[in-house]
Coordinates of C-alpha atoms in Angstrom, one line a residue:
X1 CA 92.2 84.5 130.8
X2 CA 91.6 87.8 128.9
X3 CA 90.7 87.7 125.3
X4 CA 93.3 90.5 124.7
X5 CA 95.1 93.6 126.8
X6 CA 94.7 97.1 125.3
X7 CA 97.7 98.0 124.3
X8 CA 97.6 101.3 121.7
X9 CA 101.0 102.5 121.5
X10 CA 101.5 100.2 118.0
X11 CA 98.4 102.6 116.9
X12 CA 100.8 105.2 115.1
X13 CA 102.4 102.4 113.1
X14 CA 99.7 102.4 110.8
X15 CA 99.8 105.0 108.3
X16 CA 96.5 104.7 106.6
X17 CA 97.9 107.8 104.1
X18 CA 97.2 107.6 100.3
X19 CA 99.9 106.0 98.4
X20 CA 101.7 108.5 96.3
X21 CA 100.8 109.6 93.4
X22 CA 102.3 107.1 90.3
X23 CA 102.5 104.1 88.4
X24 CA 102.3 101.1 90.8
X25 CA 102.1 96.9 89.1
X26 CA 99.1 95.6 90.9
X27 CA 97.4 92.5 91.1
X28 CA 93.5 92.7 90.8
X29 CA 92.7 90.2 94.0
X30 CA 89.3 90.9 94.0
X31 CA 86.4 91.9 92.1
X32 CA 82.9 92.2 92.2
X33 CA 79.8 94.0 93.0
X34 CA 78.9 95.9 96.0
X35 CA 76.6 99.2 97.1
X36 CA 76.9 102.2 99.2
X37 CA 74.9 102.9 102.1
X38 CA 72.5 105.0 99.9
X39 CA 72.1 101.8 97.4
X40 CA 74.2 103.2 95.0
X41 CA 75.8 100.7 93.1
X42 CA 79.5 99.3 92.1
X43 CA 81.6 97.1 90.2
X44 CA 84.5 97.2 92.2
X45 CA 88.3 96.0 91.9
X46 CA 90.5 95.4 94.4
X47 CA 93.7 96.2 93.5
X48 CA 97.1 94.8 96.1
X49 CA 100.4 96.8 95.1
X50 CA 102.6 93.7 94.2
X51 CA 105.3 92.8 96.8
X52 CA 107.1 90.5 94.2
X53 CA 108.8 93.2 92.6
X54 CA 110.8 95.4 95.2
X55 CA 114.5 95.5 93.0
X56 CA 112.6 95.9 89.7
X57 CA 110.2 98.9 91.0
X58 CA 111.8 100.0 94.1
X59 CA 110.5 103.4 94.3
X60 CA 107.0 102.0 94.4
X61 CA 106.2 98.4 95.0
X62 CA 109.0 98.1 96.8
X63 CA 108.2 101.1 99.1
X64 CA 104.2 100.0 99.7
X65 CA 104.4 96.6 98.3
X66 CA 100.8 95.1 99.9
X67 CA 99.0 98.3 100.0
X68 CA 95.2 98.4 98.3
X69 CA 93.9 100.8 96.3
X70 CA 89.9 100.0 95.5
X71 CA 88.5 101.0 92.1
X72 CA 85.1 101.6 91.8
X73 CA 82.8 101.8 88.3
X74 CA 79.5 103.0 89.7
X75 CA 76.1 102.3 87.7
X76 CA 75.1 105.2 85.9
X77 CA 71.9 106.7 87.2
X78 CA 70.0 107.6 84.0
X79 CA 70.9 103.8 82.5
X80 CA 71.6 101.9 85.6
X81 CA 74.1 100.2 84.0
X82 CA 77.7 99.8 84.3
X83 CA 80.2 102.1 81.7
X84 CA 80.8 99.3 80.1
X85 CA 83.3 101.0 77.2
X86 CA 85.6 102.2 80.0
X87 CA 86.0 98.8 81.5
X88 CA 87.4 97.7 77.9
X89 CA 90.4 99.5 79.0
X90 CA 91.0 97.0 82.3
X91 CA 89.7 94.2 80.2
X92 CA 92.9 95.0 78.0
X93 CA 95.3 95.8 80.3
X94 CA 94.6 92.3 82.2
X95 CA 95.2 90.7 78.7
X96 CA 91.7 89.0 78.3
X97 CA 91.6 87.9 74.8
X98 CA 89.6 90.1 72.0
X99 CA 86.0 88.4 71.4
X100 CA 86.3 86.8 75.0
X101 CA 82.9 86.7 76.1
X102 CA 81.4 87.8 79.4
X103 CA 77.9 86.7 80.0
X104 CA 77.6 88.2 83.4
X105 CA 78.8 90.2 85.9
X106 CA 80.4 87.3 87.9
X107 CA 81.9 86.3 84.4
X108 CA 83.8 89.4 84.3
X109 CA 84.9 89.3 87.9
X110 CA 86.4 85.8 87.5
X111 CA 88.0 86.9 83.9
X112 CA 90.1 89.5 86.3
X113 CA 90.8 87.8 89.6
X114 CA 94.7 87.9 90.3
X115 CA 96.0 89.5 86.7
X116 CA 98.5 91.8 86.6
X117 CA 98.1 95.2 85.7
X118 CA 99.8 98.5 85.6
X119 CA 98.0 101.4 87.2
X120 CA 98.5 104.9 87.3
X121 CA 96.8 105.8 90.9
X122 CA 95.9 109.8 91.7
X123 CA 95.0 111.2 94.9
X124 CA 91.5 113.0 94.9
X125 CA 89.8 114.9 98.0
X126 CA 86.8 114.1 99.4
X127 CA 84.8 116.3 101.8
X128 CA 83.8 113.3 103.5
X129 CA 86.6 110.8 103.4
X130 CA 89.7 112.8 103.6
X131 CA 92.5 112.2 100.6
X132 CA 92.5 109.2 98.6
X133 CA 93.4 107.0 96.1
X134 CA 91.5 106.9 92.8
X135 CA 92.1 105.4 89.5
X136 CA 91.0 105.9 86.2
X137 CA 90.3 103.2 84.0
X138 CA 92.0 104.5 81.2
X139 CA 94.9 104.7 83.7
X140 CA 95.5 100.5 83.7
X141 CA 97.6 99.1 81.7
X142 CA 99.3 95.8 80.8
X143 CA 102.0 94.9 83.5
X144 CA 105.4 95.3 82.8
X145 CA 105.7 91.8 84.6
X146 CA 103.6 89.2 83.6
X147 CA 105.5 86.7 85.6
X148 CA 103.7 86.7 88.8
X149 CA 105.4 85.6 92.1
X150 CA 103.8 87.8 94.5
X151 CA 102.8 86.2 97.7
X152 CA 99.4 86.3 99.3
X153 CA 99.2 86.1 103.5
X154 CA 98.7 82.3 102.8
X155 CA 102.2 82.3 101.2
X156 CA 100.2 81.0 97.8
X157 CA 101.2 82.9 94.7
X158 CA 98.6 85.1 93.7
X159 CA 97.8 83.3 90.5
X160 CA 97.0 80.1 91.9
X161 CA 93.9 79.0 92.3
X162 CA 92.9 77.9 95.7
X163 CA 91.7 74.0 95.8
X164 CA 88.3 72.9 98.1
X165 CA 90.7 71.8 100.8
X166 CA 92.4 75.4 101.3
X167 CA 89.2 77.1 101.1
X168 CA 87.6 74.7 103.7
X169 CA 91.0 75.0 106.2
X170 CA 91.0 78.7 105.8
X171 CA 87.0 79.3 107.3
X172 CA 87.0 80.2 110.6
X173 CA 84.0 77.5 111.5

């Protein structure tokens, strides 16, 4: 028995364009730190167009409700350190309370998983990459929504927490 049949006429399905320029509500699903291939460093968010909110925004969540959008806040060279002032601005918008302290990076990651936001998103050319999204971070802001009911592929709601058991059932080994 095969493993699988090459079959590429579902190929042009997937329109891997930018999403349009505008406000989208977003749920920050992931966060933390990565590098590029020339070490360069990143703090980055990953940010899922909500798919809980088609009637209320239907001209974009409910268009590309799902879609990702990655925001990256890349160490400065001359401090290597992250700008830490502009991600005040997400810290806000995600409604993390004033004086909350964040004694790490992971601190800060886990302070932002699965909060709603409101994010202004751009499209910005690349020589390399094509068009793509960007964001600002003076472009999030607190969600219009703050009742979440989006649903993740496990059909959990975004904002709860997964238990030992999920995680363990979800690994492929």
């Amino acid at each position: 028995m095969a493993f699988m049949t090459t079959d590429y006429s579902k190929n042009n399905e997937n329109n891997f364009t930018p999403l349009p320029v505008g406000e989208y509500e977003m749920l920050i699903t992931q966060a933390g730190e990565r590098a590029s291939k020339s070490g360069a460093e990143s703090l980055q968010l990953r940010l899922t167009v909500r798919n809980d909110l088609d009637a209320a925004e239907p001209n974009t969540n409910g268009k590309y409700h799902n879609r990702i959008v990655f925001f990256d806040n890349w160490k400065r060279k001359v401090t290597n350190q992250y700008d830490m002032d502009s991600l005040q601005y997400v810290l806000e918008a995600a409604q993390i309370p004033e004086g909350t302290p964040l004694n790490s990076v992971d601190d800060f990651c886990q302070a932002l998983l699965n909060k709603p936001v409101r994010v202004y998103v751009k499209i910005d050319h690349d020589d390399e990459y094509g068009d793509r999204n960007t964001v600002a971070p003076w472009n999030v802001k607190k969600t219009n929504y703050p009742s979440v009911t989006h649903k993740g592929k496990s059909g959990m709601t975004a904002s709860a927490p997964l238990t030992d058991d999920e995680v363990a059932n979800d690994l492929p080994f």
